[in-house]
PDB file of C-alpha atoms in Angstrom:
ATOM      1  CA  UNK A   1       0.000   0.000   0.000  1.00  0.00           C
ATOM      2  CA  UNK A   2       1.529   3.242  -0.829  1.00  0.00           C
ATOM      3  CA  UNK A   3       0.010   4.836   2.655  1.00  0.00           C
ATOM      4  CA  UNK A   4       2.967   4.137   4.942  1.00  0.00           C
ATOM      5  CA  UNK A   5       2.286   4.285   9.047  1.00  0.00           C
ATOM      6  CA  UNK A   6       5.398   5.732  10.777  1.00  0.00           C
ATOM      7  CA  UNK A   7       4.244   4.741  13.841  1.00  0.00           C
ATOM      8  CA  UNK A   8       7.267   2.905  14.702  1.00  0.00           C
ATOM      9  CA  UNK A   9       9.252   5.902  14.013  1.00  0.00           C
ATOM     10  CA  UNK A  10       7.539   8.014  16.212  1.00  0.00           C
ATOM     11  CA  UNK A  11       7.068   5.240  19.002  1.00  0.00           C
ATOM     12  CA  UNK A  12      11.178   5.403  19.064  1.00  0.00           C
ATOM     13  CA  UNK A  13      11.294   9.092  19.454  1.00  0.00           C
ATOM     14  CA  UNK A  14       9.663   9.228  22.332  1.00  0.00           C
ATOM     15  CA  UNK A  15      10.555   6.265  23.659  1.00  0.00           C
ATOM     16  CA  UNK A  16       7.338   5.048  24.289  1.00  0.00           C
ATOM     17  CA  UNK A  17       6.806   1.055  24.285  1.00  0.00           C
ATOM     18  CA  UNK A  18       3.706  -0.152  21.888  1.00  0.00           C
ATOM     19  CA  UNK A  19       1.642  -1.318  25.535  1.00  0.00           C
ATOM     20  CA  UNK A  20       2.037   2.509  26.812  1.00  0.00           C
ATOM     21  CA  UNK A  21       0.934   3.648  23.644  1.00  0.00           C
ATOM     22  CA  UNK A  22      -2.008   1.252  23.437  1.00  0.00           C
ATOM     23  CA  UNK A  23      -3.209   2.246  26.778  1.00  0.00           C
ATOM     24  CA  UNK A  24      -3.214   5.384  26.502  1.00  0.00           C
ATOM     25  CA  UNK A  25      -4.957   5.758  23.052  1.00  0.00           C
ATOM     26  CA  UNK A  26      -7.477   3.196  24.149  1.00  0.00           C
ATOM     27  CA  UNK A  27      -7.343   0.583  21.639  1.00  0.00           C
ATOM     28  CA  UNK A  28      -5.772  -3.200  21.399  1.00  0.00           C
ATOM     29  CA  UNK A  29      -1.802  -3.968  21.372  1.00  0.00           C
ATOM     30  CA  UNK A  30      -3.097  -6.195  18.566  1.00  0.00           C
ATOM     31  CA  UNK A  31      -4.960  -3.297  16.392  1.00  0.00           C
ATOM     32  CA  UNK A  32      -1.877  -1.067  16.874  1.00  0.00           C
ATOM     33  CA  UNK A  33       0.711  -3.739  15.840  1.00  0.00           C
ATOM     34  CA  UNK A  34      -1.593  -3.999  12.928  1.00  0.00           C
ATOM     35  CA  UNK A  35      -1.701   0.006  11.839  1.00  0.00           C
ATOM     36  CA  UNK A  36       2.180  -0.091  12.436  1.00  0.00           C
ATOM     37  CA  UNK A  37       2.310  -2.794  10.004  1.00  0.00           C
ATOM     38  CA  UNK A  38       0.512  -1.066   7.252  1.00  0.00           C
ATOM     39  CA  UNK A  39      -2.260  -3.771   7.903  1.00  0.00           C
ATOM     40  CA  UNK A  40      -5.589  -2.093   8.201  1.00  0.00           C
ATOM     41  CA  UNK A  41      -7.745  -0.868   5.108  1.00  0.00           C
ATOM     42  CA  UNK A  42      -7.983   2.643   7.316  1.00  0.00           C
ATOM     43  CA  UNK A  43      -8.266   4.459   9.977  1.00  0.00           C
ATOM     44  CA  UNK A  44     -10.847   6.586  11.721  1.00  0.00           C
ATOM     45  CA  UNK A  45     -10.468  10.369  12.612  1.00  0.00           C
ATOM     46  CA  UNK A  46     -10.682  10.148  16.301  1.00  0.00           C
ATOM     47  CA  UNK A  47      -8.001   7.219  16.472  1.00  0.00           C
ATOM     48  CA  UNK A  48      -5.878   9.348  14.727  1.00  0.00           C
ATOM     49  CA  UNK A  49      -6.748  12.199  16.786  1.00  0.00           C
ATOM     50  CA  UNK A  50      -5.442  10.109  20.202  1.00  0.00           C
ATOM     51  CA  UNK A  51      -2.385   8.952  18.432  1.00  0.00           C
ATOM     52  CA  UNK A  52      -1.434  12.351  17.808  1.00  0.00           C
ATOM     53  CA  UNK A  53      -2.849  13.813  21.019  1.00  0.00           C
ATOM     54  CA  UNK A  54      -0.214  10.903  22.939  1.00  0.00           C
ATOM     55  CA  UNK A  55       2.851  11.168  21.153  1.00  0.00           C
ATOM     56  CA  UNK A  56       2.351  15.077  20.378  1.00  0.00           C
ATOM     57  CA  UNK A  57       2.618  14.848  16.268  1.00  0.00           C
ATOM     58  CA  UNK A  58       0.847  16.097  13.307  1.00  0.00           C
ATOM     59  CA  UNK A  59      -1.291  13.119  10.990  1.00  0.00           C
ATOM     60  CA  UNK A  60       1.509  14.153   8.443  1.00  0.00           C
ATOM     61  CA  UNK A  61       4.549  12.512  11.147  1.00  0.00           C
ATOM     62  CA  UNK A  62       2.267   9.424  11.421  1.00  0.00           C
ATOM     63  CA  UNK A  63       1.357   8.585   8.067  1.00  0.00           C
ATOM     64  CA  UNK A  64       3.486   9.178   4.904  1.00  0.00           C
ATOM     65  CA  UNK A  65       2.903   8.580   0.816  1.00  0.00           C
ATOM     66  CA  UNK A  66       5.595   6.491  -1.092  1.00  0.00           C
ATOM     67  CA  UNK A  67       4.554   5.916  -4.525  1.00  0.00           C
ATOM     68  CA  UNK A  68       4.709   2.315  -5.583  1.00  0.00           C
ATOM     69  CA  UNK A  69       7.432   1.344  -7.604  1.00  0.00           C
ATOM     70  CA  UNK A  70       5.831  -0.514 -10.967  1.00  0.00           C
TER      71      UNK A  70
ATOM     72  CA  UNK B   1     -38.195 -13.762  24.179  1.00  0.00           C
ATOM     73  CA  UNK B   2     -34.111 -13.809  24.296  1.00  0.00           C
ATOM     74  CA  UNK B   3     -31.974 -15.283  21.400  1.00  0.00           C
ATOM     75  CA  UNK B   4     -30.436 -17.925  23.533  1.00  0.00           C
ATOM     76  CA  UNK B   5     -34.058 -19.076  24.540  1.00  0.00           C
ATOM     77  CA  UNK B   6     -34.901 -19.005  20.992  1.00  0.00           C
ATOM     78  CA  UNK B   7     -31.943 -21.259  19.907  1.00  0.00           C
ATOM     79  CA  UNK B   8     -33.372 -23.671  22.564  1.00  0.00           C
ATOM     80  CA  UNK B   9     -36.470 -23.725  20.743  1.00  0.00           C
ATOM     81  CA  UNK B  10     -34.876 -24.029  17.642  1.00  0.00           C
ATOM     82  CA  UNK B  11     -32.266 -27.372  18.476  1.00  0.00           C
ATOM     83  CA  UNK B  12     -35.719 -29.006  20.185  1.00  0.00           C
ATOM     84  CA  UNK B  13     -37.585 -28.045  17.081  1.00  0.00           C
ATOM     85  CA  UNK B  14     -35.237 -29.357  14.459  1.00  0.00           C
ATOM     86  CA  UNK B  15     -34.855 -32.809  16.169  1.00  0.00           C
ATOM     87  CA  UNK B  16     -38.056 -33.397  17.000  1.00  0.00           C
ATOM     88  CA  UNK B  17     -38.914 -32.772  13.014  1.00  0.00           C
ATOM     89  CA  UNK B  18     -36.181 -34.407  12.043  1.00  0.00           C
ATOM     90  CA  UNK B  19     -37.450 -37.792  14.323  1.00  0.00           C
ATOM     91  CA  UNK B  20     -40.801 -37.210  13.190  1.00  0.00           C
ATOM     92  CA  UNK B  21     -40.221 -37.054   9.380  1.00  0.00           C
ATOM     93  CA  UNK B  22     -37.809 -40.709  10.048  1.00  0.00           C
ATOM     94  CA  UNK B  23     -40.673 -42.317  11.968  1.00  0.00           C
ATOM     95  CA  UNK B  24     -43.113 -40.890   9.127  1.00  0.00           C
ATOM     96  CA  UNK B  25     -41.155 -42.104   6.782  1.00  0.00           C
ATOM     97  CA  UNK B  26     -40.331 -45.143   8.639  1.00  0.00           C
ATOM     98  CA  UNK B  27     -44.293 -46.030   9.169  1.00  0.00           C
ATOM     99  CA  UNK B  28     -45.327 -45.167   5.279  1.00  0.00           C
ATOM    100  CA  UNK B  29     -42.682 -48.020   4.074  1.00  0.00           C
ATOM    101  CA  UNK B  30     -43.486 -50.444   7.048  1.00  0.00           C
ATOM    102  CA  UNK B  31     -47.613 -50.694   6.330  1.00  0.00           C
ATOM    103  CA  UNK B  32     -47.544 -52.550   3.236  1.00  0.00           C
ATOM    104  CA  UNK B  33     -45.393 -55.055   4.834  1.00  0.00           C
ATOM    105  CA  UNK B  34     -48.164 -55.050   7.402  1.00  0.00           C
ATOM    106  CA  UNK B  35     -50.814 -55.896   4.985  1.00  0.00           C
ATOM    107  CA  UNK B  36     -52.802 -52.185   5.600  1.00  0.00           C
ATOM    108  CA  UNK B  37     -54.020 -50.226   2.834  1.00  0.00           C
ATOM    109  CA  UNK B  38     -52.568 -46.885   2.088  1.00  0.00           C
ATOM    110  CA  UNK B  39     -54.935 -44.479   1.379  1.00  0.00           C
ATOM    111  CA  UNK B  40     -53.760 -40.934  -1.195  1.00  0.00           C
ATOM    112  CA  UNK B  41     -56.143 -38.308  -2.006  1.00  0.00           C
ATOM    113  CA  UNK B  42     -56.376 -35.412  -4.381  1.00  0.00           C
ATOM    114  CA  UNK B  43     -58.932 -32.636  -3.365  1.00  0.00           C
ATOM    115  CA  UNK B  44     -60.917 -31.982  -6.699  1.00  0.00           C
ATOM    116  CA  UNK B  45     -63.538 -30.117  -8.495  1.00  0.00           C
ATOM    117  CA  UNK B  46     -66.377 -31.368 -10.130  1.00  0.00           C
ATOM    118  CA  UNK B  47     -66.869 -29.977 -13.410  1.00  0.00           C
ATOM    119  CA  UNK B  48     -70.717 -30.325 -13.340  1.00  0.00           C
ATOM    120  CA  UNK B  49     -71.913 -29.349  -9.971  1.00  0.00           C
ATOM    121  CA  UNK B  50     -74.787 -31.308  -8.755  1.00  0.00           C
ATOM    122  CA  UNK B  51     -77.664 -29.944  -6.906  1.00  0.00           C
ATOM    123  CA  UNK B  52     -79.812 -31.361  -4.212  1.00  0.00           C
ATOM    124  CA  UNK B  53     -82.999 -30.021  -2.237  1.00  0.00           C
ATOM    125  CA  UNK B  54     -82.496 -30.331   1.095  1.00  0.00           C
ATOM    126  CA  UNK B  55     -85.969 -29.767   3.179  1.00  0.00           C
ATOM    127  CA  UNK B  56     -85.538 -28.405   6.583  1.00  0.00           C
ATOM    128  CA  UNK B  57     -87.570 -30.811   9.276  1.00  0.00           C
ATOM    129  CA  UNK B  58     -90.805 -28.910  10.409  1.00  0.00           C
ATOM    130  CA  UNK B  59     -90.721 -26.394   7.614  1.00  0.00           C
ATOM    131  CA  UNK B  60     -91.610 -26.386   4.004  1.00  0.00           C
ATOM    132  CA  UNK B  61     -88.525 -24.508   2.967  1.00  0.00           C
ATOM    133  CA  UNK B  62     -86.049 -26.044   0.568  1.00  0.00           C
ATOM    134  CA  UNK B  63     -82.799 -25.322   0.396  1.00  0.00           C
ATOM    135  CA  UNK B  64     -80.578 -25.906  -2.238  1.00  0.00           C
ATOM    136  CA  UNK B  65     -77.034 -28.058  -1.695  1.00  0.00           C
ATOM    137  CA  UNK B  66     -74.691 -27.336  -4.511  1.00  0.00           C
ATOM    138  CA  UNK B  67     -71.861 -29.963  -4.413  1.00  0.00           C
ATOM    139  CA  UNK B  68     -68.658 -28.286  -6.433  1.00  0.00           C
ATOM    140  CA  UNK B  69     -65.773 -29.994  -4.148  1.00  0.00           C
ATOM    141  CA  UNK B  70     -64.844 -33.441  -2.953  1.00  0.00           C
ATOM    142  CA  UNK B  71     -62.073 -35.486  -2.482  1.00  0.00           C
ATOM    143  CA  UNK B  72     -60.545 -38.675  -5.149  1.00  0.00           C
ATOM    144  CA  UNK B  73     -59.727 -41.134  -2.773  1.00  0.00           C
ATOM    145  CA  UNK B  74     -57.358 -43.983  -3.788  1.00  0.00           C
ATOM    146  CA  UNK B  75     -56.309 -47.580  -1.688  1.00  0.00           C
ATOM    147  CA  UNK B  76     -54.217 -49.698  -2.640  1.00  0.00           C
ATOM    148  CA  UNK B  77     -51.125 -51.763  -0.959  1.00  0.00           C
ATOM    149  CA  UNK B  78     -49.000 -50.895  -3.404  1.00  0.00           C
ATOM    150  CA  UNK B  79     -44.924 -51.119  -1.976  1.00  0.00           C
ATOM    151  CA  UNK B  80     -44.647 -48.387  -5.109  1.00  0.00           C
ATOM    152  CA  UNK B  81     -47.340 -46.131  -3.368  1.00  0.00           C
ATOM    153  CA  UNK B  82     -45.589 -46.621   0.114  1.00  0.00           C
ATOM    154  CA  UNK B  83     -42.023 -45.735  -1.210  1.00  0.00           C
ATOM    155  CA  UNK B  84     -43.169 -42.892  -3.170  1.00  0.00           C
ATOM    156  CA  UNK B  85     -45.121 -41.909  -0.071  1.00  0.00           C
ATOM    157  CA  UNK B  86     -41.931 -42.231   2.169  1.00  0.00           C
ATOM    158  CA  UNK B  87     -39.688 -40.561  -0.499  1.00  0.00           C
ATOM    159  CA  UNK B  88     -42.283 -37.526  -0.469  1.00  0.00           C
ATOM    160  CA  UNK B  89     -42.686 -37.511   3.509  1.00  0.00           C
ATOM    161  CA  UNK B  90     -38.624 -37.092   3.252  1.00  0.00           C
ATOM    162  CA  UNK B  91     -38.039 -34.294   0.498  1.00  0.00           C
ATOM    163  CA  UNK B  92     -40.804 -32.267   2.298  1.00  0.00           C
ATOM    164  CA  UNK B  93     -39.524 -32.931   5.673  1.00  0.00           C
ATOM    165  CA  UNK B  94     -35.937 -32.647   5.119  1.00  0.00           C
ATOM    166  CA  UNK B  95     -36.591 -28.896   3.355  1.00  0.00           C
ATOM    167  CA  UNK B  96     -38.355 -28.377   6.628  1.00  0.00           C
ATOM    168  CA  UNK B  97     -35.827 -29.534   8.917  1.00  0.00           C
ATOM    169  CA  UNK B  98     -33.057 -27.669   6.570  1.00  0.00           C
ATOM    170  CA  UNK B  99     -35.057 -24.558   6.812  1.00  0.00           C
ATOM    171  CA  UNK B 100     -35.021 -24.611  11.187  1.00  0.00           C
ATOM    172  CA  UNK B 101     -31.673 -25.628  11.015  1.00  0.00           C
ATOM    173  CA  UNK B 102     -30.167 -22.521   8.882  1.00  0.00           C
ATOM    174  CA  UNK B 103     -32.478 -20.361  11.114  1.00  0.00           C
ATOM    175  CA  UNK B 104     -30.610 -21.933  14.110  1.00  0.00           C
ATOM    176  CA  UNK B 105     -27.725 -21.057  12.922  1.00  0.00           C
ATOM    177  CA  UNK B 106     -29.061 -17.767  11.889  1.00  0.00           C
ATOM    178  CA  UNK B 107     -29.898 -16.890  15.630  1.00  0.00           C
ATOM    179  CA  UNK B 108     -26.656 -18.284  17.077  1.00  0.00           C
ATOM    180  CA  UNK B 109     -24.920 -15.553  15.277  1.00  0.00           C
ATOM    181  CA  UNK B 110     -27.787 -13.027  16.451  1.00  0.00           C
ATOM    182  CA  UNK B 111     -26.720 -13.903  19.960  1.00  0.00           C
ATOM    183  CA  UNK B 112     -23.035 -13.683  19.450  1.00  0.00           C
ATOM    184  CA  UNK B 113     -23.689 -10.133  19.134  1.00  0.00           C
ATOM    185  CA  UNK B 114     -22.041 -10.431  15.262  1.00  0.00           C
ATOM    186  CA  UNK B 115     -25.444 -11.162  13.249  1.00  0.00           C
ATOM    187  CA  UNK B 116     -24.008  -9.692   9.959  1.00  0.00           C
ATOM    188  CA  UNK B 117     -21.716 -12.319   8.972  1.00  0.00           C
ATOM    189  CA  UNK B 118     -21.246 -14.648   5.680  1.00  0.00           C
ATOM    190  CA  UNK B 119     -22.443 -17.681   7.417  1.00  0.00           C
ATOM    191  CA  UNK B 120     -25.402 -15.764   8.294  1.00  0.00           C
ATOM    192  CA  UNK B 121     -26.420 -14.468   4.959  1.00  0.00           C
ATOM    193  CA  UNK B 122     -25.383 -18.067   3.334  1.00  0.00           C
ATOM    194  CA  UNK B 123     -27.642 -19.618   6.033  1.00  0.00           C
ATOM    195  CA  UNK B 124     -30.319 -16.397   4.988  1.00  0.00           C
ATOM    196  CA  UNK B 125     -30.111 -17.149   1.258  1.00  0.00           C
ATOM    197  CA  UNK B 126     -30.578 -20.687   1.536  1.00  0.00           C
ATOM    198  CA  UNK B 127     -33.481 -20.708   3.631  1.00  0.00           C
ATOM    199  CA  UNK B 128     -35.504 -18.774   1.062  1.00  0.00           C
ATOM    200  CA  UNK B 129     -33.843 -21.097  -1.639  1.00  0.00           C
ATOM    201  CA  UNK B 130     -36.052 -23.621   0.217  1.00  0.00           C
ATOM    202  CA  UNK B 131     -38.960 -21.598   0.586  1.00  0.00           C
ATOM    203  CA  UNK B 132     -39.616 -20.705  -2.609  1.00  0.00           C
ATOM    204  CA  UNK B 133     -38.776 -24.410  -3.978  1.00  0.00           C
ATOM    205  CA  UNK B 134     -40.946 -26.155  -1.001  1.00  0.00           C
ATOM    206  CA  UNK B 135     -44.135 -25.030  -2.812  1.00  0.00           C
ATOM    207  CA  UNK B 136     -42.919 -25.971  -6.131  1.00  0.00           C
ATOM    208  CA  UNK B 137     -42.111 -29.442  -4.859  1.00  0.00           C
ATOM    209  CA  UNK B 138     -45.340 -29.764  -3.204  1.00  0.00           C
ATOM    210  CA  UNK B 139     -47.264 -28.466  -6.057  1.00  0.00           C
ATOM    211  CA  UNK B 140     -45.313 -31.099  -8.982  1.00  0.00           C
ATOM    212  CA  UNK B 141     -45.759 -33.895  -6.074  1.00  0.00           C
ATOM    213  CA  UNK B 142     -50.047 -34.014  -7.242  1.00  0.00           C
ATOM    214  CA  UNK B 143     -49.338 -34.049 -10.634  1.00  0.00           C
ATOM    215  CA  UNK B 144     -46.824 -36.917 -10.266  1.00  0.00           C
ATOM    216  CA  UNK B 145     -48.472 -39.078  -7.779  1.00  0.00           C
ATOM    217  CA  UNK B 146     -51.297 -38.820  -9.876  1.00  0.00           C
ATOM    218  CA  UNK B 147     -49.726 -40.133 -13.086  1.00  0.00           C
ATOM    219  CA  UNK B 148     -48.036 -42.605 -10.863  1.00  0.00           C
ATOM    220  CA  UNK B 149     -50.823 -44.180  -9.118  1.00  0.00           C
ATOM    221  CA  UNK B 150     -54.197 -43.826 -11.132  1.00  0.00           C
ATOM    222  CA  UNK B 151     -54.293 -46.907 -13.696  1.00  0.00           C
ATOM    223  CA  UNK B 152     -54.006 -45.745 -17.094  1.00  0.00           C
ATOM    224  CA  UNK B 153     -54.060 -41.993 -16.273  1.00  0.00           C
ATOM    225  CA  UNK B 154     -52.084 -41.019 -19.336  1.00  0.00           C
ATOM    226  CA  UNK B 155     -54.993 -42.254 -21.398  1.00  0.00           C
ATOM    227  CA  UNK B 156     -58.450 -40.921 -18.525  1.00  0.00           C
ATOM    228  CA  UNK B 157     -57.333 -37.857 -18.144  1.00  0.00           C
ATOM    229  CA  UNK B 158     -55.780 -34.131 -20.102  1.00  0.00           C
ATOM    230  CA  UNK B 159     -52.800 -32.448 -18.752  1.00  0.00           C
ATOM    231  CA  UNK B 160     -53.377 -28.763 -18.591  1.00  0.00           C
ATOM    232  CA  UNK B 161     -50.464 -27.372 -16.346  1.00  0.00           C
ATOM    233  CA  UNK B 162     -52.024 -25.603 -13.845  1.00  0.00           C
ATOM    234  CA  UNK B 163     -54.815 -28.949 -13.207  1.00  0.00           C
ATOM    235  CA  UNK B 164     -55.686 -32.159 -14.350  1.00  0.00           C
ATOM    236  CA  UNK B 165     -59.028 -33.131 -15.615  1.00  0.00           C
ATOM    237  CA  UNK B 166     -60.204 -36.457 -14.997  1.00  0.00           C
ATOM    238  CA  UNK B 167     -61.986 -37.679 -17.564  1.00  0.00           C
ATOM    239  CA  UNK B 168     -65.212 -39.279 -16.166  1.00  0.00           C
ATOM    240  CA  UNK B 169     -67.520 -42.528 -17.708  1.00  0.00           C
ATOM    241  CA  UNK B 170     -70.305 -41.368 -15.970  1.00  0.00           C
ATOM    242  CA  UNK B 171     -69.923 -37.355 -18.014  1.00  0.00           C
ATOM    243  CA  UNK B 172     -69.026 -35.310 -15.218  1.00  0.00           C
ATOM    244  CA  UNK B 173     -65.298 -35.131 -14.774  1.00  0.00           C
ATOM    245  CA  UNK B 174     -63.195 -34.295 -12.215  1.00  0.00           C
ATOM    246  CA  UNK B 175     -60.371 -31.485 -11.967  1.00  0.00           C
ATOM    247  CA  UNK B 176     -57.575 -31.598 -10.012  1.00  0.00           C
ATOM    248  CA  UNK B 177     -56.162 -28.297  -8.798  1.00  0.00           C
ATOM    249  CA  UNK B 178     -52.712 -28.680  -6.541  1.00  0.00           C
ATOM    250  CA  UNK B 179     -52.975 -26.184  -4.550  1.00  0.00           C
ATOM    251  CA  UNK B 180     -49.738 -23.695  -4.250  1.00  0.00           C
ATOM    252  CA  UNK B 181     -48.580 -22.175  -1.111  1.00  0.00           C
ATOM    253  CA  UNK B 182     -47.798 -18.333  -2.465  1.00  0.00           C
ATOM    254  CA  UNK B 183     -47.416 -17.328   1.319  1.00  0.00           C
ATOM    255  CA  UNK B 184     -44.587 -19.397   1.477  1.00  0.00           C
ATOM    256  CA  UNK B 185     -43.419 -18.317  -2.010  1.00  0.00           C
ATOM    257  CA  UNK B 186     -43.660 -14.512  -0.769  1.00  0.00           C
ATOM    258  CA  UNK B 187     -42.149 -15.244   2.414  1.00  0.00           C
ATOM    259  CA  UNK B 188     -39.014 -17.211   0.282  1.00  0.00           C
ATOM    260  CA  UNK B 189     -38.391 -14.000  -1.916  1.00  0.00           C
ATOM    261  CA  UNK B 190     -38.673 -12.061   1.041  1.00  0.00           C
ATOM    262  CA  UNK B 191     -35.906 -14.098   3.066  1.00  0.00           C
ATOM    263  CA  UNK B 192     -33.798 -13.526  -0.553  1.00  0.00           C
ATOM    264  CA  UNK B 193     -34.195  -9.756  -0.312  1.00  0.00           C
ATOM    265  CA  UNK B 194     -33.248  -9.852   3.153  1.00  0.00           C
ATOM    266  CA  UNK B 195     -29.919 -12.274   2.480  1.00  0.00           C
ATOM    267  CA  UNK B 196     -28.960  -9.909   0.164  1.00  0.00           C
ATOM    268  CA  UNK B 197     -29.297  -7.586   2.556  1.00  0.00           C
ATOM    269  CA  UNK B 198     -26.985  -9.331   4.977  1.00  0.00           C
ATOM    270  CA  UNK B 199     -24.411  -9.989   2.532  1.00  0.00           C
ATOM    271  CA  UNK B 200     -24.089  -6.143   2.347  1.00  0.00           C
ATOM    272  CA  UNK B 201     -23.919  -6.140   6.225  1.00  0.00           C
ATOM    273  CA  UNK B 202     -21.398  -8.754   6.461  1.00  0.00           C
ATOM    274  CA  UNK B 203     -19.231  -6.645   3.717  1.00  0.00           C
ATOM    275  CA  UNK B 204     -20.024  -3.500   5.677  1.00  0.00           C
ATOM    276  CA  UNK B 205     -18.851  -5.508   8.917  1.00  0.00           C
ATOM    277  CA  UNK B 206     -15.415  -6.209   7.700  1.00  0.00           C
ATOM    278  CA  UNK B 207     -14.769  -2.671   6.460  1.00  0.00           C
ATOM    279  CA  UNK B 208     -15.860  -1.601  10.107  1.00  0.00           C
ATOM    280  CA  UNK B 209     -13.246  -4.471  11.048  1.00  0.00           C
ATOM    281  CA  UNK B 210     -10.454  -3.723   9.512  1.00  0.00           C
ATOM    282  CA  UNK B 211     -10.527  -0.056   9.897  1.00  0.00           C
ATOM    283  CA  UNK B 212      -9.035   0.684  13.805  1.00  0.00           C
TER     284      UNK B 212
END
């Protein structure tokens, strides 16, 4: 998928461990190893919301474009 | 009522059918071996209806019986008659007993709290696969039984697709109308519409799924 989820990235700059993360968004370890994997068809507004409320980004430092390579 | 109550009503259901439509079965095959006459009917229409003055007791006033309806009753002890009986007894029966059991399985997924699923909307789809075909069935089984049982029917009698008429010695024949269950017909396309509609759910339910 060209939509690539830096969450990992992120995670590692604030040193903030996955379970931390997951606890304080409010969602699974399972669904947020899945979104760092690129693994989900989407995600909703308010998720992203938390995500960037926790680690203190903009949508644009969590997700990024790469154009597929034919 | 709750779902979970429901499903309880549904397993008791379906195997109590399902023992039923055996021991039917079962008993149709087993009375010719016993030496007792099966009886089959046909509910007909006479194509000259007779009338008859019936006199009311302490009264001079007549009235009149018209006699349009009646029943063609056939014995025989026939194993052929008994088979076909049994065979009948378990193509009915076993679209019956299919039809509780997808709607089981329907309301087990209702109570897991995920009703909008494949299985559901496979188990939806064919249950009103069987509707609509259980009257069809039913319907085709007169014309069938008919040509199967009454001696030289091929010859007595005119085919006309929606009846058969009888054709009598005596001048007035007899027509035989099967009658067709369009309530369950309706309620089969009905139970299609709404299978479709699950399908859509269950689509809609993985979307919801797989977005976090």
């Amino acid at each position: 998928m060209p939509i690539v989820v830096n969450l990992d990235v992120m995670l590692a700059r604030r040193k903030m461990k996955m379970k931390e993360l997951a606890d304080q968004v409010g969602i699974s370890q399972t669904n947020l190893s899945l979104l760092k994997n690129s693994h989900v068809r989407g995600i909703r507004f308010n998720t992203l919301e938390k995500l960037c409320q926790v680690l203190q980004c903009q949508p644009g430092d969590l997700l990024e474009y790469q154009e597929e390579k034919p | 009522m709750n779902t979970r109550t429901l499903h309880l009503l549904l397993t008791l259901t379906f195997w109590l059918v399902l023992t039923l439509v055996l021991l039917s079965a079962l008993f149709a095959l087993a009375l010719p071996l016993l030496d007792e006459q099966l009886l089959t009917s046909w509910q007909v229409q006479l194509a000259e209806t007779t009338k008859t003055e019936v006199i009311l007791a302490g009264s001079e006033t007549g009235l009149l019986l018209q006699t349009t309806q009646g029943e063609l009753l056939l014995e025989t002890s026939a194993f052929s008659l008994a088979l076909s009986r049994a065979l009948t007894i378990l193509l009915a029966g076993g679209m019956v007993s299919a039809i509780i059991y997808f709607l089981r399985q329907l309301v087990a997924d209702v109570s897991s709290g995920r009703p909008f699923s494949r299985r559901s909307a496979s188990a939806l789809q064919k249950t009103g696969y069987l509707l609509v075909t259980l009257p069809v069935v039913l319907f085709l089984e007169v014309f069938l039984r008919f040509y199967l049982f009454i001696p030289a029917a091929s010859h007595n009698s005119e085919f006309n697709f929606t009846h058969i008429r009888l054709l009598s010695g005596s001048g007035n024949d007899v027509l035989i109308y099967p009658g067709f269950n369009i309530t369950l017909l309706l309620a089969g396309c009905f139970v299609l519409v709404m299978a479709r509609a699950f399908y859509v759910g269950a689509q809609l339910q993985t979307d919801n799924d797989e977005i976090i």
